[in-house]
Amino acid sequence: MHIRFDVPADPAYPGRVAAALSSVRLRRYGYIGAVLAAVGAIGFAVSRGFAWGDQVSSLCMAMVVGGLLSMLYSPWVRLRARRRSGRYAVEGAYDITDDNIMMRSGSESGGIAWDGVTQVRDTPEFWILYVGRMPATVIPRRLMSAEDAETLRAHMAERGLLQPR
């Protein structure tokens, strides 16, 4: 297998990459925030029926506010990442073989060996490649031909990184 494709200097592309990578890492803040807000709201509602409710209600409200702020943290980080990364729009290329993934962007290049990739997450626009527990890079499907995307999908499924279709 040898797949090569170019990445145009699209100002929106680095923002989409940053948003995809940060959403994976920040998803837990949304879950924690939802739990905090729910526990705080339930605690606030229950505390109203007891004499000690006034003492606990401020704690419950703090939990609700903290939960809401935690849920808003992830979208805020993604928005900032999109804004900042728009300045980094440079042409680049991917060169994917059976052994590794090489990426070139401007004057920099780097690569990841397939043996180091532990999992691949499938999103609507990208495949997010993990090395260990950390997302390492993305492969944009929309920039590839349909045949190359299917060849790569089959390769990743064969390696046990993706579920076969």
Short mmCIF file of N, CA and C in Angstrom, two decimals:
data_model
loop_
_atom_site.label_atom_id
_atom_site.label_comp_id
_atom_site.label_asym_id
_atom_site.label_seq_id
_atom_site.Cartn_x
_atom_site.Cartn_y
_atom_site.Cartn_z
N MET A 1 0.85 -1.18 0.00
CA MET A 1 0.00 0.00 0.00
C MET A 1 0.89 1.24 0.00
N HIS A 2 0.56 2.18 -0.85
CA HIS A 2 1.22 3.48 -0.85
C HIS A 2 0.18 4.52 -1.24
N ILE A 3 -0.13 5.39 -0.29
CA ILE A 3 -1.14 6.43 -0.50
C ILE A 3 -0.44 7.77 -0.28
N ARG A 4 -0.62 8.66 -1.23
CA ARG A 4 -0.05 10.00 -1.09
C ARG A 4 -1.11 11.00 -1.48
N PHE A 5 -1.28 12.03 -0.65
CA PHE A 5 -2.20 13.11 -1.00
C PHE A 5 -1.71 14.40 -0.38
N ASP A 6 -2.11 15.50 -1.00
CA ASP A 6 -1.68 16.83 -0.58
C ASP A 6 -2.74 17.49 0.29
N VAL A 7 -2.27 18.37 1.14
CA VAL A 7 -3.15 19.18 1.99
C VAL A 7 -3.01 20.62 1.51
N PRO A 8 -4.08 21.22 0.98
CA PRO A 8 -3.98 22.61 0.51
C PRO A 8 -3.86 23.58 1.68
N ALA A 9 -3.43 24.78 1.41
CA ALA A 9 -3.29 25.82 2.44
C ALA A 9 -4.66 26.43 2.73
N ASP A 10 -5.52 25.65 3.35
CA ASP A 10 -6.88 26.07 3.70
C ASP A 10 -6.86 26.64 5.12
N PRO A 11 -7.22 27.92 5.31
CA PRO A 11 -7.17 28.51 6.65
C PRO A 11 -8.06 27.80 7.67
N ALA A 12 -9.10 27.12 7.23
CA ALA A 12 -10.00 26.44 8.16
C ALA A 12 -9.49 25.06 8.56
N TYR A 13 -8.61 24.46 7.76
CA TYR A 13 -8.18 23.09 8.02
C TYR A 13 -7.46 22.91 9.36
N PRO A 14 -6.47 23.74 9.71
CA PRO A 14 -5.81 23.55 11.01
C PRO A 14 -6.79 23.67 12.18
N GLY A 15 -7.78 24.51 12.05
CA GLY A 15 -8.79 24.65 13.11
C GLY A 15 -9.61 23.39 13.26
N ARG A 16 -9.96 22.75 12.15
CA ARG A 16 -10.73 21.51 12.23
C ARG A 16 -9.89 20.40 12.86
N VAL A 17 -8.61 20.36 12.53
CA VAL A 17 -7.71 19.37 13.13
C VAL A 17 -7.60 19.62 14.64
N ALA A 18 -7.36 20.86 15.02
CA ALA A 18 -7.24 21.20 16.45
C ALA A 18 -8.52 20.88 17.20
N ALA A 19 -9.66 21.17 16.59
CA ALA A 19 -10.94 20.88 17.24
C ALA A 19 -11.15 19.38 17.40
N ALA A 20 -10.78 18.60 16.38
CA ALA A 20 -10.94 17.15 16.47
C ALA A 20 -10.06 16.56 17.56
N LEU A 21 -8.81 16.99 17.63
CA LEU A 21 -7.90 16.47 18.65
C LEU A 21 -8.30 16.92 20.05
N SER A 22 -8.72 18.17 20.20
CA SER A 22 -9.08 18.65 21.54
C SER A 22 -10.40 18.07 22.00
N SER A 23 -11.33 17.80 21.10
CA SER A 23 -12.62 17.25 21.53
C SER A 23 -12.45 15.87 22.13
N VAL A 24 -11.50 15.11 21.63
CA VAL A 24 -11.25 13.78 22.18
C VAL A 24 -10.74 13.89 23.61
N ARG A 25 -9.79 14.79 23.83
CA ARG A 25 -9.19 14.92 25.15
C ARG A 25 -10.11 15.63 26.14
N LEU A 26 -11.01 16.47 25.67
CA LEU A 26 -11.82 17.29 26.57
C LEU A 26 -13.22 16.74 26.82
N ARG A 27 -13.56 15.63 26.22
CA ARG A 27 -14.91 15.09 26.35
C ARG A 27 -15.26 14.80 27.81
N ARG A 28 -14.28 14.38 28.60
CA ARG A 28 -14.54 14.02 29.99
C ARG A 28 -15.03 15.22 30.81
N TYR A 29 -14.62 16.44 30.44
CA TYR A 29 -15.10 17.61 31.17
C TYR A 29 -16.60 17.77 31.03
N GLY A 30 -17.13 17.45 29.88
CA GLY A 30 -18.58 17.50 29.69
C GLY A 30 -19.30 16.49 30.56
N TYR A 31 -18.75 15.28 30.64
CA TYR A 31 -19.37 14.25 31.48
C TYR A 31 -19.30 14.62 32.95
N ILE A 32 -18.15 15.07 33.40
CA ILE A 32 -18.00 15.48 34.81
C ILE A 32 -18.92 16.64 35.12
N GLY A 33 -19.00 17.59 34.20
CA GLY A 33 -19.88 18.74 34.40
C GLY A 33 -21.33 18.36 34.49
N ALA A 34 -21.77 17.42 33.65
CA ALA A 34 -23.16 16.98 33.69
C ALA A 34 -23.48 16.30 35.02
N VAL A 35 -22.55 15.49 35.52
CA VAL A 35 -22.77 14.83 36.80
C VAL A 35 -22.81 15.85 37.94
N LEU A 36 -21.86 16.79 37.93
CA LEU A 36 -21.85 17.82 38.97
C LEU A 36 -23.14 18.64 38.97
N ALA A 37 -23.57 19.06 37.79
CA ALA A 37 -24.79 19.87 37.69
C ALA A 37 -26.01 19.08 38.14
N ALA A 38 -26.09 17.81 37.75
CA ALA A 38 -27.24 16.99 38.16
C ALA A 38 -27.25 16.76 39.67
N VAL A 39 -26.11 16.41 40.25
CA VAL A 39 -26.04 16.18 41.70
C VAL A 39 -26.35 17.47 42.44
N GLY A 40 -25.81 18.59 41.96
CA GLY A 40 -26.09 19.87 42.60
C GLY A 40 -27.56 20.25 42.53
N ALA A 41 -28.19 20.03 41.38
CA ALA A 41 -29.62 20.36 41.23
C ALA A 41 -30.48 19.46 42.12
N ILE A 42 -30.16 18.17 42.15
CA ILE A 42 -30.92 17.26 43.02
C ILE A 42 -30.72 17.63 44.49
N GLY A 43 -29.47 17.91 44.86
CA GLY A 43 -29.19 18.31 46.23
C GLY A 43 -29.90 19.60 46.60
N PHE A 44 -29.94 20.55 45.70
CA PHE A 44 -30.63 21.81 45.96
C PHE A 44 -32.12 21.59 46.15
N ALA A 45 -32.73 20.76 45.29
CA ALA A 45 -34.16 20.48 45.39
C ALA A 45 -34.49 19.74 46.68
N VAL A 46 -33.67 18.77 47.05
CA VAL A 46 -33.93 17.98 48.26
C VAL A 46 -33.69 18.82 49.51
N SER A 47 -32.70 19.68 49.49
CA SER A 47 -32.35 20.46 50.69
C SER A 47 -33.44 21.47 51.05
N ARG A 48 -34.28 21.84 50.11
CA ARG A 48 -35.35 22.80 50.38
C ARG A 48 -36.36 22.26 51.40
N GLY A 49 -36.48 20.97 51.52
CA GLY A 49 -37.46 20.37 52.42
C GLY A 49 -36.96 20.16 53.84
N PHE A 50 -35.73 20.52 54.14
CA PHE A 50 -35.17 20.27 55.46
C PHE A 50 -34.73 21.58 56.11
N ALA A 51 -34.63 21.55 57.43
CA ALA A 51 -34.24 22.75 58.18
C ALA A 51 -32.80 23.14 57.87
N TRP A 52 -31.96 22.18 57.61
CA TRP A 52 -30.56 22.47 57.32
C TRP A 52 -30.33 22.83 55.85
N GLY A 53 -31.41 22.98 55.09
CA GLY A 53 -31.32 23.25 53.66
C GLY A 53 -30.60 24.54 53.31
N ASP A 54 -30.78 25.57 54.16
CA ASP A 54 -30.11 26.85 53.88
C ASP A 54 -28.59 26.73 53.96
N GLN A 55 -28.11 25.85 54.81
CA GLN A 55 -26.67 25.66 54.97
C GLN A 55 -26.07 24.93 53.78
N VAL A 56 -26.83 24.04 53.15
CA VAL A 56 -26.33 23.20 52.06
C VAL A 56 -26.63 23.80 50.68
N SER A 57 -27.62 24.68 50.61
CA SER A 57 -28.04 25.18 49.30
C SER A 57 -26.93 25.93 48.56
N SER A 58 -26.08 26.66 49.27
CA SER A 58 -24.99 27.37 48.58
C SER A 58 -23.98 26.37 47.99
N LEU A 59 -23.73 25.27 48.68
CA LEU A 59 -22.85 24.23 48.15
C LEU A 59 -23.46 23.60 46.89
N CYS A 60 -24.75 23.35 46.94
CA CYS A 60 -25.43 22.75 45.78
C CYS A 60 -25.41 23.70 44.59
N MET A 61 -25.63 24.98 44.84
CA MET A 61 -25.59 25.95 43.74
C MET A 61 -24.18 26.05 43.16
N ALA A 62 -23.17 25.97 44.01
CA ALA A 62 -21.80 25.99 43.52
C ALA A 62 -21.52 24.77 42.64
N MET A 63 -22.09 23.62 43.01
CA MET A 63 -21.93 22.41 42.19
C MET A 63 -22.60 22.59 40.83
N VAL A 64 -23.78 23.19 40.81
CA VAL A 64 -24.48 23.43 39.54
C VAL A 64 -23.67 24.37 38.66
N VAL A 65 -23.22 25.48 39.23
CA VAL A 65 -22.44 26.46 38.46
C VAL A 65 -21.12 25.83 37.98
N GLY A 66 -20.44 25.10 38.85
CA GLY A 66 -19.20 24.42 38.46
C GLY A 66 -19.44 23.40 37.35
N GLY A 67 -20.54 22.67 37.44
CA GLY A 67 -20.88 21.71 36.40
C GLY A 67 -21.15 22.37 35.06
N LEU A 68 -21.89 23.48 35.09
CA LEU A 68 -22.16 24.20 33.84
C LEU A 68 -20.88 24.77 33.23
N LEU A 69 -20.02 25.32 34.07
CA LEU A 69 -18.74 25.83 33.56
C LEU A 69 -17.88 24.70 33.00
N SER A 70 -17.90 23.56 33.63
CA SER A 70 -17.13 22.41 33.13
C SER A 70 -17.66 21.95 31.77
N MET A 71 -18.98 21.97 31.61
CA MET A 71 -19.56 21.57 30.32
C MET A 71 -19.24 22.58 29.23
N LEU A 72 -19.07 23.85 29.58
CA LEU A 72 -18.75 24.88 28.60
C LEU A 72 -17.26 24.97 28.29
N TYR A 73 -16.42 24.33 29.08
CA TYR A 73 -14.98 24.40 28.89
C TYR A 73 -14.55 23.81 27.55
N SER A 74 -15.06 22.65 27.21
CA SER A 74 -14.67 21.99 25.97
C SER A 74 -15.01 22.82 24.73
N PRO A 75 -16.25 23.33 24.60
CA PRO A 75 -16.53 24.17 23.42
C PRO A 75 -15.68 25.45 23.38
N TRP A 76 -15.38 26.01 24.54
CA TRP A 76 -14.56 27.22 24.59
C TRP A 76 -13.15 26.92 24.09
N VAL A 77 -12.55 25.81 24.52
CA VAL A 77 -11.20 25.44 24.08
C VAL A 77 -11.19 25.17 22.57
N ARG A 78 -12.21 24.48 22.07
CA ARG A 78 -12.26 24.20 20.62
C ARG A 78 -12.38 25.49 19.82
N LEU A 79 -13.19 26.43 20.29
CA LEU A 79 -13.33 27.72 19.60
C LEU A 79 -12.01 28.47 19.58
N ARG A 80 -11.32 28.50 20.71
CA ARG A 80 -10.01 29.18 20.75
C ARG A 80 -9.01 28.49 19.84
N ALA A 81 -9.04 27.15 19.80
CA ALA A 81 -8.11 26.42 18.94
C ALA A 81 -8.37 26.73 17.47
N ARG A 82 -9.63 26.82 17.10
CA ARG A 82 -9.95 27.17 15.71
C ARG A 82 -9.48 28.56 15.36
N ARG A 83 -9.67 29.51 16.26
CA ARG A 83 -9.25 30.88 16.00
C ARG A 83 -7.73 31.00 15.86
N ARG A 84 -7.01 30.38 16.80
CA ARG A 84 -5.55 30.48 16.80
C ARG A 84 -4.93 29.76 15.63
N SER A 85 -5.45 28.59 15.29
CA SER A 85 -4.79 27.76 14.29
C SER A 85 -5.04 28.23 12.87
N GLY A 86 -5.94 29.15 12.65
CA GLY A 86 -6.16 29.67 11.31
C GLY A 86 -4.92 30.33 10.73
N ARG A 87 -4.03 30.79 11.60
CA ARG A 87 -2.78 31.41 11.13
C ARG A 87 -1.78 30.39 10.62
N TYR A 88 -2.00 29.12 10.91
CA TYR A 88 -1.02 28.10 10.58
C TYR A 88 -1.32 27.38 9.27
N ALA A 89 -2.10 27.96 8.42
CA ALA A 89 -2.50 27.30 7.18
C ALA A 89 -1.34 27.30 6.19
N VAL A 90 -0.73 26.13 6.02
CA VAL A 90 0.34 25.95 5.04
C VAL A 90 0.06 24.67 4.27
N GLU A 91 0.65 24.62 3.09
CA GLU A 91 0.49 23.41 2.29
C GLU A 91 1.28 22.27 2.91
N GLY A 92 0.80 21.07 2.69
CA GLY A 92 1.48 19.90 3.23
C GLY A 92 1.12 18.67 2.44
N ALA A 93 1.52 17.52 2.96
CA ALA A 93 1.24 16.26 2.28
C ALA A 93 1.31 15.11 3.27
N TYR A 94 0.61 14.04 2.93
CA TYR A 94 0.68 12.78 3.67
C TYR A 94 1.23 11.73 2.73
N ASP A 95 2.08 10.88 3.27
CA ASP A 95 2.62 9.75 2.52
C ASP A 95 2.45 8.53 3.43
N ILE A 96 1.51 7.66 3.09
CA ILE A 96 1.14 6.54 3.96
C ILE A 96 1.53 5.24 3.27
N THR A 97 2.31 4.42 3.99
CA THR A 97 2.73 3.11 3.47
C THR A 97 2.30 2.03 4.46
N ASP A 98 2.66 0.80 4.16
CA ASP A 98 2.35 -0.31 5.07
C ASP A 98 3.06 -0.16 6.41
N ASP A 99 4.18 0.55 6.43
CA ASP A 99 4.99 0.65 7.64
C ASP A 99 4.76 1.91 8.46
N ASN A 100 4.49 3.07 7.79
CA ASN A 100 4.37 4.30 8.55
C ASN A 100 3.50 5.34 7.85
N ILE A 101 3.27 6.41 8.59
CA ILE A 101 2.53 7.58 8.10
C ILE A 101 3.50 8.75 8.19
N MET A 102 3.83 9.35 7.08
CA MET A 102 4.71 10.52 7.06
C MET A 102 3.85 11.74 6.75
N MET A 103 4.07 12.80 7.51
CA MET A 103 3.34 14.04 7.31
C MET A 103 4.33 15.17 7.09
N ARG A 104 4.02 16.02 6.14
CA ARG A 104 4.86 17.19 5.86
C ARG A 104 3.95 18.41 5.84
N SER A 105 4.40 19.46 6.54
CA SER A 105 3.63 20.69 6.58
C SER A 105 4.62 21.84 6.57
N GLY A 106 4.63 22.60 5.50
CA GLY A 106 5.60 23.69 5.39
C GLY A 106 7.01 23.14 5.37
N SER A 107 7.84 23.60 6.28
CA SER A 107 9.23 23.14 6.33
C SER A 107 9.44 22.01 7.33
N GLU A 108 8.38 21.57 8.00
CA GLU A 108 8.50 20.52 9.00
C GLU A 108 7.92 19.21 8.48
N SER A 109 8.48 18.11 8.98
CA SER A 109 7.92 16.79 8.63
C SER A 109 8.09 15.87 9.82
N GLY A 110 7.27 14.86 9.87
CA GLY A 110 7.32 13.90 10.96
C GLY A 110 6.58 12.64 10.55
N GLY A 111 6.74 11.62 11.32
CA GLY A 111 6.11 10.37 10.97
C GLY A 111 5.77 9.54 12.19
N ILE A 112 4.88 8.58 11.97
CA ILE A 112 4.46 7.64 12.99
C ILE A 112 4.49 6.26 12.37
N ALA A 113 5.15 5.32 13.03
CA ALA A 113 5.15 3.93 12.56
C ALA A 113 3.81 3.29 12.93
N TRP A 114 3.28 2.48 12.03
CA TRP A 114 2.02 1.79 12.31
C TRP A 114 2.14 0.92 13.55
N ASP A 115 3.33 0.39 13.83
CA ASP A 115 3.51 -0.45 15.01
C ASP A 115 3.28 0.34 16.30
N GLY A 116 3.46 1.64 16.28
CA GLY A 116 3.24 2.48 17.46
C GLY A 116 1.80 2.92 17.64
N VAL A 117 0.98 2.78 16.62
CA VAL A 117 -0.42 3.20 16.70
C VAL A 117 -1.20 2.15 17.47
N THR A 118 -1.87 2.57 18.55
CA THR A 118 -2.60 1.63 19.40
C THR A 118 -4.08 1.56 19.08
N GLN A 119 -4.65 2.63 18.55
CA GLN A 119 -6.05 2.63 18.16
C GLN A 119 -6.32 3.76 17.19
N VAL A 120 -7.44 3.65 16.49
CA VAL A 120 -7.87 4.69 15.56
C VAL A 120 -9.34 4.95 15.83
N ARG A 121 -9.68 6.22 16.03
CA ARG A 121 -11.08 6.61 16.20
C ARG A 121 -11.57 7.20 14.89
N ASP A 122 -12.77 6.82 14.54
CA ASP A 122 -13.40 7.25 13.31
C ASP A 122 -14.33 8.42 13.60
N THR A 123 -14.08 9.59 13.02
CA THR A 123 -14.98 10.74 13.14
C THR A 123 -15.50 11.05 11.74
N PRO A 124 -16.47 11.90 11.61
CA PRO A 124 -17.01 12.18 10.27
C PRO A 124 -15.99 12.71 9.26
N GLU A 125 -14.99 13.44 9.73
CA GLU A 125 -14.03 14.04 8.81
C GLU A 125 -12.64 13.41 8.85
N PHE A 126 -12.26 12.84 10.00
CA PHE A 126 -10.90 12.36 10.21
C PHE A 126 -10.87 10.95 10.78
N TRP A 127 -9.71 10.32 10.63
CA TRP A 127 -9.33 9.19 11.46
C TRP A 127 -8.34 9.76 12.45
N ILE A 128 -8.59 9.59 13.74
CA ILE A 128 -7.69 10.09 14.77
C ILE A 128 -6.84 8.92 15.22
N LEU A 129 -5.52 9.04 15.05
CA LEU A 129 -4.58 7.97 15.40
C LEU A 129 -4.01 8.22 16.79
N TYR A 130 -4.01 7.17 17.60
CA TYR A 130 -3.51 7.24 18.96
C TYR A 130 -2.20 6.49 19.07
N VAL A 131 -1.28 7.07 19.81
CA VAL A 131 -0.06 6.39 20.23
C VAL A 131 -0.19 6.33 21.75
N GLY A 132 -0.37 5.13 22.26
CA GLY A 132 -0.70 4.99 23.67
C GLY A 132 -2.12 5.49 23.89
N ARG A 133 -2.30 6.32 24.90
CA ARG A 133 -3.63 6.87 25.18
C ARG A 133 -3.83 8.27 24.61
N MET A 134 -2.80 8.81 23.98
CA MET A 134 -2.85 10.18 23.48
C MET A 134 -3.10 10.22 21.98
N PRO A 135 -3.99 11.11 21.53
CA PRO A 135 -4.15 11.29 20.09
C PRO A 135 -2.88 11.91 19.52
N ALA A 136 -2.33 11.28 18.48
CA ALA A 136 -1.05 11.73 17.93
C ALA A 136 -1.22 12.56 16.67
N THR A 137 -2.12 12.16 15.79
CA THR A 137 -2.34 12.89 14.55
C THR A 137 -3.69 12.49 13.98
N VAL A 138 -4.06 13.16 12.92
CA VAL A 138 -5.30 12.83 12.21
C VAL A 138 -4.97 12.56 10.75
N ILE A 139 -5.81 11.76 10.13
CA ILE A 139 -5.73 11.55 8.69
C ILE A 139 -7.06 12.03 8.12
N PRO A 140 -7.04 13.07 7.28
CA PRO A 140 -8.29 13.62 6.74
C PRO A 140 -8.79 12.79 5.56
N ARG A 141 -9.98 12.23 5.72
CA ARG A 141 -10.53 11.40 4.65
C ARG A 141 -10.98 12.22 3.44
N ARG A 142 -11.46 13.42 3.67
CA ARG A 142 -12.03 14.19 2.56
C ARG A 142 -10.98 14.62 1.53
N LEU A 143 -9.70 14.58 1.91
CA LEU A 143 -8.64 14.95 0.99
C LEU A 143 -8.13 13.76 0.18
N MET A 144 -8.63 12.56 0.48
CA MET A 144 -8.19 11.34 -0.20
C MET A 144 -9.23 10.93 -1.24
N SER A 145 -8.78 10.15 -2.19
CA SER A 145 -9.75 9.57 -3.13
C SER A 145 -10.53 8.49 -2.39
N ALA A 146 -11.69 8.14 -2.90
CA ALA A 146 -12.53 7.12 -2.26
C ALA A 146 -11.81 5.77 -2.22
N GLU A 147 -11.08 5.45 -3.29
CA GLU A 147 -10.35 4.18 -3.33
C GLU A 147 -9.25 4.14 -2.28
N ASP A 148 -8.50 5.25 -2.15
CA ASP A 148 -7.43 5.31 -1.16
C ASP A 148 -8.00 5.23 0.26
N ALA A 149 -9.11 5.92 0.50
CA ALA A 149 -9.74 5.88 1.82
C ALA A 149 -10.17 4.46 2.18
N GLU A 150 -10.73 3.76 1.22
CA GLU A 150 -11.16 2.38 1.48
C GLU A 150 -9.95 1.45 1.67
N THR A 151 -8.89 1.65 0.90
CA THR A 151 -7.67 0.86 1.07
C THR A 151 -7.08 1.08 2.47
N LEU A 152 -7.04 2.33 2.90
CA LEU A 152 -6.50 2.65 4.22
C LEU A 152 -7.39 2.09 5.32
N ARG A 153 -8.70 2.21 5.16
CA ARG A 153 -9.64 1.65 6.14
C ARG A 153 -9.41 0.14 6.28
N ALA A 154 -9.26 -0.54 5.16
CA ALA A 154 -9.04 -1.99 5.20
C ALA A 154 -7.71 -2.31 5.89
N HIS A 155 -6.68 -1.51 5.62
CA HIS A 155 -5.38 -1.73 6.25
C HIS A 155 -5.49 -1.56 7.77
N MET A 156 -6.18 -0.52 8.22
CA MET A 156 -6.32 -0.29 9.66
C MET A 156 -7.17 -1.37 10.31
N ALA A 157 -8.20 -1.83 9.61
CA ALA A 157 -9.03 -2.92 10.15
C ALA A 157 -8.23 -4.21 10.23
N GLU A 158 -7.40 -4.47 9.23
CA GLU A 158 -6.56 -5.67 9.23
C GLU A 158 -5.58 -5.66 10.40
N ARG A 159 -5.10 -4.49 10.77
CA ARG A 159 -4.18 -4.36 11.91
C ARG A 159 -4.92 -4.35 13.25
N GLY A 160 -6.25 -4.41 13.22
CA GLY A 160 -7.04 -4.41 14.44
C GLY A 160 -7.23 -3.04 15.07
N LEU A 161 -6.99 -1.99 14.28
CA LEU A 161 -7.11 -0.62 14.78
C LEU A 161 -8.52 -0.06 14.59
N LEU A 162 -9.23 -0.56 13.60
CA LEU A 162 -10.60 -0.13 13.28
C LEU A 162 -11.47 -1.37 13.15
N GLN A 163 -12.74 -1.19 13.41
CA GLN A 163 -13.67 -2.28 13.21
C GLN A 163 -13.95 -2.43 11.71
N PRO A 164 -13.93 -3.66 11.18
CA PRO A 164 -14.24 -3.83 9.75
C PRO A 164 -15.69 -3.47 9.47
N ARG A 165 -15.95 -3.01 8.26
CA ARG A 165 -17.32 -2.61 7.90
C ARG A 165 -18.21 -3.80 7.71
#
